[in-house]
Amino acid sequence: MTKKIQIINGPNLNMLGKREPEIYGSLSLDQINSDLAHNAEPLGLELAFFQSNHEGAIIDKIHENFNAKIDGVIINPGAFTHTSIAIRDALLLLTCPIVEIHLSNIYKREAFRHKSLLADIVTGQISGFGAYGYQMALNAMADMI
Ligand code: DQA
């Protein structure tokens, strides 16, 4: 049976490709998502994509994923990584694997990015491999579920 994976991207990630390309790379979110969709098929995974600049909308999506009994979540919460107890609390509802991903290596950057409020509640974290990190997250998910 095909497993369903939710991909969630948080604030400013809709601007990928234009936003600080020296840090986040030149691919747009649409390009990253279409590569992911292409690679998901042979892995037997069906992907749902969601991006929002709004904390509450991300929380509502996680609640929807809880109600739909999603099989896995890959999330780049953007700056909410460092601030959002509310997204952390929402993710705690889920019992499926959760991969936290960051394009940049958050531990090599400003001190305020070193703390992830999710790191201790997710299955694992990928940080610093650019867009390829999403593919790594997908492969890890395929292996886990
Ligand atoms: C990010 C890292 C965050 O610190 C930053 O606020 C982002 C993107 C990353 O993918 O490297 O928006 O999550």
PDB file of N, CA and C and ligand atoms in Angstrom, residues 11-13 19 23-24 76-82 101-106 109 112-113 127-128 134, ligand 1:
ATOM      1  N   PRO A  11       7.864  29.643   6.858  1.00  0.00           N
ATOM      2  CA  PRO A  11       7.946  30.999   6.348  1.00  0.00           C
ATOM      3  C   PRO A  11       9.191  31.267   5.496  1.00  0.00           C
ATOM      4  N   ASN A  12       8.963  32.030   4.445  1.00  0.00           N
ATOM      5  CA  ASN A  12       9.999  32.515   3.511  1.00  0.00           C
ATOM      6  C   ASN A  12      10.551  31.423   2.592  1.00  0.00           C
ATOM      7  N   LEU A  13      10.128  30.193   2.784  1.00  0.00           N
ATOM      8  CA  LEU A  13      10.652  29.120   1.922  1.00  0.00           C
ATOM      9  C   LEU A  13       9.975  29.132   0.551  1.00  0.00           C
ATOM     10  N   ARG A  19      15.843  34.018  -2.439  1.00  0.00           N
ATOM     11  CA  ARG A  19      16.191  34.412  -1.077  1.00  0.00           C
ATOM     12  C   ARG A  19      17.608  33.947  -0.734  1.00  0.00           C
ATOM     13  N   ILE A  23      23.149  31.095   0.596  1.00  0.00           N
ATOM     14  CA  ILE A  23      22.885  30.249   1.776  1.00  0.00           C
ATOM     15  C   ILE A  23      21.928  29.108   1.413  1.00  0.00           C
ATOM     16  N   TYR A  24      20.855  29.465   0.677  1.00  0.00           N
ATOM     17  CA  TYR A  24      19.783  28.492   0.473  1.00  0.00           C
ATOM     18  C   TYR A  24      19.762  27.850  -0.916  1.00  0.00           C
ATOM     19  N   ASN A  76      10.376  21.537   7.201  1.00  0.00           N
ATOM     20  CA  ASN A  76      11.345  22.615   7.364  1.00  0.00           C
ATOM     21  C   ASN A  76      10.544  23.788   7.915  1.00  0.00           C
ATOM     22  N   PRO A  77      10.606  24.013   9.214  1.00  0.00           N
ATOM     23  CA  PRO A  77       9.771  25.063   9.813  1.00  0.00           C
ATOM     24  C   PRO A  77      10.345  26.460   9.643  1.00  0.00           C
ATOM     25  N   GLY A  78      11.459  26.612   8.887  1.00  0.00           N
ATOM     26  CA  GLY A  78      12.075  27.929   8.717  1.00  0.00           C
ATOM     27  C   GLY A  78      12.381  28.526  10.084  1.00  0.00           C
ATOM     28  N   ALA A  79      12.164  29.832  10.214  1.00  0.00           N
ATOM     29  CA  ALA A  79      12.499  30.520  11.467  1.00  0.00           C
ATOM     30  C   ALA A  79      11.650  30.033  12.657  1.00  0.00           C
ATOM     31  N   PHE A  80      10.487  29.422  12.381  1.00  0.00           N
ATOM     32  CA  PHE A  80       9.670  28.897  13.490  1.00  0.00           C
ATOM     33  C   PHE A  80      10.387  27.773  14.249  1.00  0.00           C
ATOM     34  N   THR A  81      11.404  27.189  13.603  1.00  0.00           N
ATOM     35  CA  THR A  81      12.239  26.171  14.261  1.00  0.00           C
ATOM     36  C   THR A  81      12.730  26.667  15.623  1.00  0.00           C
ATOM     37  N   HIS A  82      13.075  27.970  15.629  1.00  0.00           N
ATOM     38  CA  HIS A  82      13.769  28.533  16.789  1.00  0.00           C
ATOM     39  C   HIS A  82      12.833  29.213  17.769  1.00  0.00           C
ATOM     40  N   ILE A 101      14.106  19.203   8.600  1.00  0.00           N
ATOM     41  CA  ILE A 101      15.162  19.447   7.628  1.00  0.00           C
ATOM     42  C   ILE A 101      15.441  20.940   7.497  1.00  0.00           C
ATOM     43  N   HIS A 102      16.722  21.258   7.318  1.00  0.00           N
ATOM     44  CA  HIS A 102      17.164  22.634   7.062  1.00  0.00           C
ATOM     45  C   HIS A 102      18.144  22.606   5.901  1.00  0.00           C
ATOM     46  N   LEU A 103      17.958  23.546   4.979  1.00  0.00           N
ATOM     47  CA  LEU A 103      18.895  23.626   3.856  1.00  0.00           C
ATOM     48  C   LEU A 103      20.286  23.998   4.348  1.00  0.00           C
ATOM     49  N   SER A 104      20.348  24.986   5.237  1.00  0.00           N
ATOM     50  CA  SER A 104      21.639  25.436   5.766  1.00  0.00           C
ATOM     51  C   SER A 104      21.978  24.644   7.025  1.00  0.00           C
ATOM     52  N   ASN A 105      23.265  24.695   7.377  1.00  0.00           N
ATOM     53  CA  ASN A 105      23.686  24.071   8.639  1.00  0.00           C
ATOM     54  C   ASN A 105      23.431  25.091   9.752  1.00  0.00           C
ATOM     55  N   ILE A 106      22.325  24.898  10.474  1.00  0.00           N
ATOM     56  CA  ILE A 106      21.901  25.920  11.445  1.00  0.00           C
ATOM     57  C   ILE A 106      22.927  26.078  12.577  1.00  0.00           C
ATOM     58  N   ARG A 109      25.715  28.822  11.899  1.00  0.00           N
ATOM     59  CA  ARG A 109      25.224  30.177  11.634  1.00  0.00           C
ATOM     60  C   ARG A 109      25.077  30.966  12.944  1.00  0.00           C
ATOM     61  N   PHE A 112      21.396  32.417  17.467  1.00  0.00           N
ATOM     62  CA  PHE A 112      19.945  32.234  17.663  1.00  0.00           C
ATOM     63  C   PHE A 112      19.381  31.103  16.802  1.00  0.00           C
ATOM     64  N   ARG A 113      20.166  30.647  15.804  1.00  0.00           N
ATOM     65  CA  ARG A 113      19.690  29.511  14.991  1.00  0.00           C
ATOM     66  C   ARG A 113      20.167  28.162  15.532  1.00  0.00           C
ATOM     67  N   SER A 127      20.551  18.778   8.349  1.00  0.00           N
ATOM     68  CA  SER A 127      20.853  20.208   8.337  1.00  0.00           C
ATOM     69  C   SER A 127      22.152  20.458   7.577  1.00  0.00           C
ATOM     70  N   GLY A 128      22.091  21.265   6.516  1.00  0.00           N
ATOM     71  CA  GLY A 128      23.324  21.709   5.881  1.00  0.00           C
ATOM     72  C   GLY A 128      23.618  21.097   4.526  1.00  0.00           C
ATOM     73  N   TYR A 134      16.299  17.332   1.355  1.00  0.00           N
ATOM     74  CA  TYR A 134      14.906  16.855   1.229  1.00  0.00           C
ATOM     75  C   TYR A 134      14.896  15.430   0.688  1.00  0.00           C
TER      76      TYR A 134
HETATM   77  C1  DQA B   1      16.193  27.225   7.586  1.00  0.00           C
HETATM   78  C2  DQA B   1      17.083  27.782   8.696  1.00  0.00           C
HETATM   79  C3  DQA B   1      16.327  28.777   9.552  1.00  0.00           C
HETATM   80  O1  DQA B   1      17.173  29.305  10.576  1.00  0.00           O
HETATM   81  C4  DQA B   1      15.838  29.940   8.704  1.00  0.00           C
HETATM   82  O2  DQA B   1      15.085  30.848   9.484  1.00  0.00           O
HETATM   83  C5  DQA B   1      15.072  29.486   7.522  1.00  0.00           C
HETATM   84  C6  DQA B   1      15.548  28.329   6.778  1.00  0.00           C
HETATM   85  C7  DQA B   1      16.985  26.339   6.595  1.00  0.00           C
HETATM   86  O3  DQA B   1      16.351  25.635   5.821  1.00  0.00           O
HETATM   87  O4  DQA B   1      18.224  26.369   6.581  1.00  0.00           O
HETATM   88  O5  DQA B   1      14.092  30.107   7.121  1.00  0.00           O
HETATM   89  O6  DQA B   1      15.188  26.418   8.170  1.00  0.00           O
END
